[in-house]
Amino acid sequence: AQSVTQLGSHVSVSEGALVLLRCNYSSSVPPYLFWYVQYPNQGLQLLLKYTSAATLVKGINGFEAEFKKSETSFHLTKPSAHMSDAAEYFCAVSDDYQKVTFGTGTKLQVIP
Amino acid sequence: DARVTQTPRHKVTEMGQEVTMRCQPILGHNTVFWYRQTMMQGLELLAYFRNRAPLDDSGMPKDRFSAEMPDATLATLKIQPSEPRDSAVYFCASGLAKETQYFGPGTRLLVL
């Protein structure tokens, strides 16, 4: 069975500060891992995905995530937060790249 | 810019009424997913299809929900009869097998 745990349902950062959103996964096979972003009243949009190539994955809008097998983690980071980054972020895992299990989401607030 | 479209975007109905939600996947995508998002449960996979055939509908309440793909350009999700606990945002997503899912904007359903 696959699952993800997102630590912190709400995270607040100051504009220009580092963004760190945490995600730990559980999977019986080498997983595919994803981060999606959801802006208010919109669907989810893919930020980045890990598919067993490079462990450091770069995505859109300056975000990146590092796959750490020893820690079963796939944390999302951005060096400098922008006001437009305020949204809800979902970590997700799949063992076959089709049936995806989503985390409960982390709402990111960016303080001016 | 190809997008998944969903209609209606908002639906208010009374308990016991039939609700039909429609999704037009991105042209060429062979896999279609239906998700439900609520505050309490987060994002749940209800069902998904590949090449119009249902692959998994284990997340869907069978007694009142049904999902179909009459053709490659249309997926439908029906609730009959609807109940207040069905109030949620319903998302459709499409993709190619083993590739990223693209989400529609969702149908916001309120059952009174």
mmCIF file of C-alpha atoms in Angstrom:
data_model
loop_
_atom_site.group_PDB
_atom_site.id
_atom_site.type_symbol
_atom_site.label_atom_id
_atom_site.label_comp_id
_atom_site.label_asym_id
_atom_site.label_seq_id
_atom_site.Cartn_x
_atom_site.Cartn_y
_atom_site.Cartn_z
ATOM 1 C CA ALA A 1 0.000 0.000 0.000
ATOM 2 C CA GLN A 2 1.187 3.508 -0.749
ATOM 3 C CA SER A 3 0.665 6.638 1.301
ATOM 4 C CA VAL A 4 2.104 10.068 1.908
ATOM 5 C CA THR A 5 2.223 12.166 5.039
ATOM 6 C CA GLN A 6 2.511 15.907 4.809
ATOM 7 C CA LEU A 7 3.772 17.510 8.000
ATOM 8 C CA GLY A 8 1.998 20.739 8.749
ATOM 9 C CA SER A 9 -1.371 21.606 7.299
ATOM 10 C CA HIS A 10 -0.445 25.304 7.349
ATOM 11 C CA VAL A 11 2.931 26.907 6.813
ATOM 12 C CA SER A 12 3.661 30.642 6.940
ATOM 13 C CA VAL A 13 6.796 32.246 5.556
ATOM 14 C CA SER A 14 7.862 35.806 4.943
ATOM 15 C CA GLU A 15 8.261 37.023 1.407
ATOM 16 C CA GLY A 16 11.811 36.275 0.317
ATOM 17 C CA ALA A 17 12.329 33.530 2.898
ATOM 18 C CA LEU A 18 12.993 29.868 2.256
ATOM 19 C CA VAL A 19 9.985 27.676 1.615
ATOM 20 C CA LEU A 20 10.161 24.122 2.982
ATOM 21 C CA LEU A 21 7.158 21.828 2.744
ATOM 22 C CA ARG A 22 7.631 18.353 4.140
ATOM 23 C CA CYS A 23 6.474 15.062 2.705
ATOM 24 C CA ASN A 24 7.207 11.505 3.739
ATOM 25 C CA TYR A 25 6.047 8.547 1.708
ATOM 26 C CA SER A 26 5.393 4.874 2.145
ATOM 27 C CA SER A 27 5.515 2.506 -0.772
ATOM 28 C CA SER A 28 6.185 -1.184 -1.228
ATOM 29 C CA VAL A 29 8.005 -0.595 -4.500
ATOM 30 C CA PRO A 30 10.239 2.183 -5.790
ATOM 31 C CA PRO A 31 7.774 5.029 -6.005
ATOM 32 C CA TYR A 32 6.897 7.766 -8.385
ATOM 33 C CA LEU A 33 6.507 10.985 -6.396
ATOM 34 C CA PHE A 34 4.792 14.235 -7.263
ATOM 35 C CA TRP A 35 4.143 17.689 -5.949
ATOM 36 C CA TYR A 36 1.023 19.488 -7.132
ATOM 37 C CA VAL A 37 -0.143 23.030 -6.406
ATOM 38 C CA GLN A 38 -3.748 24.183 -6.123
ATOM 39 C CA TYR A 39 -4.693 27.839 -6.314
ATOM 40 C CA PRO A 40 -8.080 28.929 -4.966
ATOM 41 C CA ASN A 41 -11.004 27.663 -7.008
ATOM 42 C CA GLN A 42 -8.762 25.840 -9.439
ATOM 43 C CA GLY A 43 -7.706 22.299 -10.160
ATOM 44 C CA LEU A 44 -4.347 20.825 -9.269
ATOM 45 C CA GLN A 45 -1.322 21.651 -11.354
ATOM 46 C CA LEU A 46 1.841 19.575 -11.480
ATOM 47 C CA LEU A 47 4.888 21.299 -9.979
ATOM 48 C CA LEU A 48 7.375 18.480 -10.384
ATOM 49 C CA LYS A 49 7.739 14.704 -10.411
ATOM 50 C CA TYR A 50 10.329 12.126 -9.449
ATOM 51 C CA THR A 51 10.619 9.071 -11.664
ATOM 52 C CA SER A 52 13.877 7.479 -10.459
ATOM 53 C CA ALA A 53 16.191 9.496 -12.670
ATOM 54 C CA ALA A 54 17.863 12.329 -10.724
ATOM 55 C CA THR A 55 17.209 12.526 -6.993
ATOM 56 C CA LEU A 56 17.060 16.331 -7.122
ATOM 57 C CA VAL A 57 14.091 17.341 -9.222
ATOM 58 C CA LYS A 58 13.517 20.835 -10.490
ATOM 59 C CA GLY A 59 10.029 22.031 -11.230
ATOM 60 C CA ILE A 60 8.161 25.093 -12.303
ATOM 61 C CA ASN A 61 8.146 28.456 -10.532
ATOM 62 C CA GLY A 62 11.560 27.880 -8.943
ATOM 63 C CA PHE A 63 10.530 24.893 -6.824
ATOM 64 C CA GLU A 64 12.601 21.779 -6.373
ATOM 65 C CA ALA A 65 12.409 18.582 -4.359
ATOM 66 C CA GLU A 66 14.943 16.004 -3.290
ATOM 67 C CA PHE A 67 14.203 12.296 -3.112
ATOM 68 C CA LYS A 68 15.870 10.722 -0.069
ATOM 69 C CA LYS A 69 15.294 7.013 0.045
ATOM 70 C CA SER A 70 16.960 6.550 3.434
ATOM 71 C CA GLU A 71 14.560 9.062 4.956
ATOM 72 C CA THR A 72 11.563 8.140 2.739
ATOM 73 C CA SER A 73 11.175 11.841 2.148
ATOM 74 C CA PHE A 74 10.435 14.114 -0.765
ATOM 75 C CA HIS A 75 10.450 17.634 0.678
ATOM 76 C CA LEU A 76 9.609 20.623 -1.509
ATOM 77 C CA THR A 77 11.756 23.754 -1.333
ATOM 78 C CA LYS A 78 12.062 27.173 -2.880
ATOM 79 C CA PRO A 79 14.911 29.530 -1.936
ATOM 80 C CA SER A 80 12.844 32.711 -1.893
ATOM 81 C CA ALA A 81 9.091 32.871 -1.400
ATOM 82 C CA HIS A 82 6.979 35.136 -3.563
ATOM 83 C CA MET A 83 3.486 36.351 -2.803
ATOM 84 C CA SER A 84 2.198 34.404 -5.784
ATOM 85 C CA ASP A 85 3.346 31.151 -4.139
ATOM 86 C CA ALA A 86 0.468 31.332 -1.665
ATOM 87 C CA ALA A 87 -1.568 28.218 -2.443
ATOM 88 C CA GLU A 88 -2.164 24.692 -1.249
ATOM 89 C CA TYR A 89 0.478 22.091 -2.044
ATOM 90 C CA PHE A 90 -0.101 18.380 -2.329
ATOM 91 C CA CYS A 91 2.460 15.633 -2.220
ATOM 92 C CA ALA A 92 1.470 12.428 -4.002
ATOM 93 C CA VAL A 93 2.817 8.922 -4.536
ATOM 94 C CA SER A 94 2.197 6.231 -7.093
ATOM 95 C CA ASP A 95 3.687 2.781 -7.476
ATOM 96 C CA ASP A 96 2.609 2.448 -11.083
ATOM 97 C CA TYR A 97 2.382 6.041 -12.304
ATOM 98 C CA GLN A 98 -1.374 5.733 -12.618
ATOM 99 C CA LYS A 99 -3.224 5.293 -9.352
ATOM 100 C CA VAL A 100 -1.984 8.255 -7.370
ATOM 101 C CA THR A 101 -2.489 8.728 -3.632
ATOM 102 C CA PHE A 102 -2.491 12.332 -2.475
ATOM 103 C CA GLY A 103 -1.496 13.763 0.869
ATOM 104 C CA THR A 104 -3.789 15.982 2.893
ATOM 105 C CA GLY A 105 -2.203 19.149 1.609
ATOM 106 C CA THR A 106 -0.255 22.049 3.100
ATOM 107 C CA LYS A 107 -1.536 25.585 2.786
ATOM 108 C CA LEU A 108 1.281 28.025 2.274
ATOM 109 C CA GLN A 109 0.823 31.601 3.443
ATOM 110 C CA VAL A 110 3.333 34.218 2.335
ATOM 111 C CA ILE A 111 3.563 37.249 4.573
ATOM 112 C CA PRO A 112 4.615 40.551 2.998
ATOM 113 C CA ASP B 1 -3.353 25.409 -24.810
ATOM 114 C CA ALA B 2 -5.145 22.065 -24.281
ATOM 115 C CA ARG B 3 -7.146 21.805 -21.060
ATOM 116 C CA VAL B 4 -9.540 19.493 -19.327
ATOM 117 C CA THR B 5 -12.980 21.069 -19.192
ATOM 118 C CA GLN B 6 -15.709 20.317 -16.708
ATOM 119 C CA THR B 7 -19.362 21.287 -16.628
ATOM 120 C CA PRO B 8 -21.116 22.610 -14.717
ATOM 121 C CA ARG B 9 -18.617 24.554 -12.623
ATOM 122 C CA HIS B 10 -21.161 24.955 -9.844
ATOM 123 C CA LYS B 11 -24.262 22.971 -8.986
ATOM 124 C CA VAL B 12 -26.768 23.451 -6.187
ATOM 125 C CA THR B 13 -29.432 20.806 -5.870
ATOM 126 C CA GLU B 14 -31.795 19.297 -3.367
ATOM 127 C CA MET B 15 -31.375 15.993 -1.685
ATOM 128 C CA GLY B 16 -32.759 13.148 -3.777
ATOM 129 C CA GLN B 17 -32.150 14.810 -7.132
ATOM 130 C CA GLU B 18 -29.959 13.342 -9.835
ATOM 131 C CA VAL B 19 -26.690 15.119 -10.542
ATOM 132 C CA THR B 20 -24.661 14.666 -13.702
ATOM 133 C CA MET B 21 -21.169 16.070 -14.060
ATOM 134 C CA ARG B 22 -19.341 16.081 -17.369
ATOM 135 C CA CYS B 23 -15.715 16.117 -18.316
ATOM 136 C CA GLN B 24 -13.988 16.612 -21.631
ATOM 137 C CA PRO B 25 -10.464 15.187 -21.413
ATOM 138 C CA ILE B 26 -7.567 16.586 -23.371
ATOM 139 C CA LEU B 27 -7.709 15.302 -26.929
ATOM 140 C CA GLY B 28 -5.501 12.244 -27.293
ATOM 141 C CA HIS B 29 -5.385 11.379 -23.607
ATOM 142 C CA ASN B 30 -6.439 7.787 -23.002
ATOM 143 C CA THR B 31 -6.821 7.818 -19.217
ATOM 144 C CA VAL B 32 -9.487 9.712 -17.278
ATOM 145 C CA PHE B 33 -9.766 10.050 -13.503
ATOM 146 C CA TRP B 34 -12.545 11.263 -11.211
ATOM 147 C CA TYR B 35 -11.594 12.685 -7.807
ATOM 148 C CA ARG B 36 -13.601 14.172 -4.968
ATOM 149 C CA GLN B 37 -12.179 16.818 -2.661
ATOM 150 C CA THR B 38 -13.613 17.694 0.743
ATOM 151 C CA MET B 39 -12.213 19.442 3.774
ATOM 152 C CA MET B 40 -12.575 16.330 5.879
ATOM 153 C CA GLN B 41 -11.339 13.636 3.489
ATOM 154 C CA GLY B 42 -9.020 15.580 1.237
ATOM 155 C CA LEU B 43 -8.594 14.361 -2.313
ATOM 156 C CA GLU B 44 -10.025 10.910 -2.999
ATOM 157 C CA LEU B 45 -9.857 8.884 -6.194
ATOM 158 C CA LEU B 46 -13.335 7.737 -7.144
ATOM 159 C CA ALA B 47 -12.697 5.960 -10.445
ATOM 160 C CA TYR B 48 -10.520 5.882 -13.501
ATOM 161 C CA PHE B 49 -10.757 4.721 -17.085
ATOM 162 C CA ARG B 50 -8.269 3.765 -19.731
ATOM 163 C CA ASN B 51 -9.306 3.697 -23.371
ATOM 164 C CA ARG B 52 -12.865 4.242 -22.103
ATOM 165 C CA ALA B 53 -12.888 1.033 -20.038
ATOM 166 C CA PRO B 54 -13.244 1.322 -16.256
ATOM 167 C CA LEU B 55 -10.064 0.144 -14.533
ATOM 168 C CA ASP B 56 -10.853 0.924 -10.944
ATOM 169 C CA ASP B 57 -13.967 2.291 -9.293
ATOM 170 C CA SER B 58 -13.289 0.984 -5.823
ATOM 171 C CA GLY B 59 -13.362 4.490 -4.372
ATOM 172 C CA MET B 60 -16.883 5.148 -5.530
ATOM 173 C CA PRO B 61 -20.060 4.445 -3.535
ATOM 174 C CA LYS B 62 -21.666 1.899 -5.835
ATOM 175 C CA ASP B 63 -25.227 2.325 -4.714
ATOM 176 C CA ARG B 64 -25.606 5.915 -5.872
ATOM 177 C CA PHE B 65 -22.599 6.821 -8.025
ATOM 178 C CA SER B 66 -21.889 5.772 -11.576
ATOM 179 C CA ALA B 67 -19.166 6.777 -14.011
ATOM 180 C CA GLU B 68 -19.092 6.246 -17.745
ATOM 181 C CA MET B 69 -17.243 7.250 -20.894
ATOM 182 C CA PRO B 70 -19.769 7.278 -23.726
ATOM 183 C CA ASP B 71 -16.985 8.255 -26.087
ATOM 184 C CA ALA B 72 -13.365 9.332 -26.005
ATOM 185 C CA THR B 73 -14.291 12.997 -25.635
ATOM 186 C CA LEU B 74 -16.762 12.709 -22.764
ATOM 187 C CA ALA B 75 -16.690 11.274 -19.273
ATOM 188 C CA THR B 76 -19.672 11.509 -16.937
ATOM 189 C CA LEU B 77 -20.147 11.085 -13.220
ATOM 190 C CA LYS B 78 -23.687 10.656 -11.964
ATOM 191 C CA ILE B 79 -25.100 10.695 -8.478
ATOM 192 C CA GLN B 80 -28.617 9.362 -7.998
ATOM 193 C CA PRO B 81 -30.082 10.085 -5.540
ATOM 194 C CA SER B 82 -27.846 12.837 -4.202
ATOM 195 C CA GLU B 83 -27.338 13.371 -0.478
ATOM 196 C CA PRO B 84 -25.944 16.310 1.526
ATOM 197 C CA ARG B 85 -22.783 14.295 2.284
ATOM 198 C CA ASP B 86 -22.022 14.304 -1.454
ATOM 199 C CA SER B 87 -21.319 18.041 -1.281
ATOM 200 C CA ALA B 88 -17.744 18.446 -2.466
ATOM 201 C CA VAL B 89 -15.623 19.564 -5.370
ATOM 202 C CA TYR B 90 -15.379 16.902 -8.055
ATOM 203 C CA PHE B 91 -12.331 16.944 -10.285
ATOM 204 C CA CYS B 92 -11.718 15.207 -13.543
ATOM 205 C CA ALA B 93 -8.155 14.623 -14.723
ATOM 206 C CA SER B 94 -6.785 13.114 -17.904
ATOM 207 C CA GLY B 95 -3.455 11.826 -19.093
ATOM 208 C CA LEU B 96 -1.617 9.271 -21.125
ATOM 209 C CA ALA B 97 -0.754 5.935 -19.544
ATOM 210 C CA LYS B 98 2.345 6.307 -17.349
ATOM 211 C CA GLU B 99 2.348 10.100 -17.732
ATOM 212 C CA THR B 100 1.287 13.163 -15.778
ATOM 213 C CA GLN B 101 -2.364 13.792 -14.931
ATOM 214 C CA TYR B 102 -3.886 17.101 -15.951
ATOM 215 C CA PHE B 103 -6.713 18.357 -13.796
ATOM 216 C CA GLY B 104 -9.837 20.218 -14.788
ATOM 217 C CA PRO B 105 -11.149 23.202 -12.796
ATOM 218 C CA GLY B 106 -13.670 21.096 -10.891
ATOM 219 C CA THR B 107 -17.417 21.038 -10.288
ATOM 220 C CA ARG B 108 -18.447 22.480 -6.938
ATOM 221 C CA LEU B 109 -21.514 20.547 -5.780
ATOM 222 C CA LEU B 110 -23.788 21.570 -2.943
ATOM 223 C CA VAL B 111 -26.617 19.242 -1.998
ATOM 224 C CA LEU B 112 -29.195 20.844 0.291
#
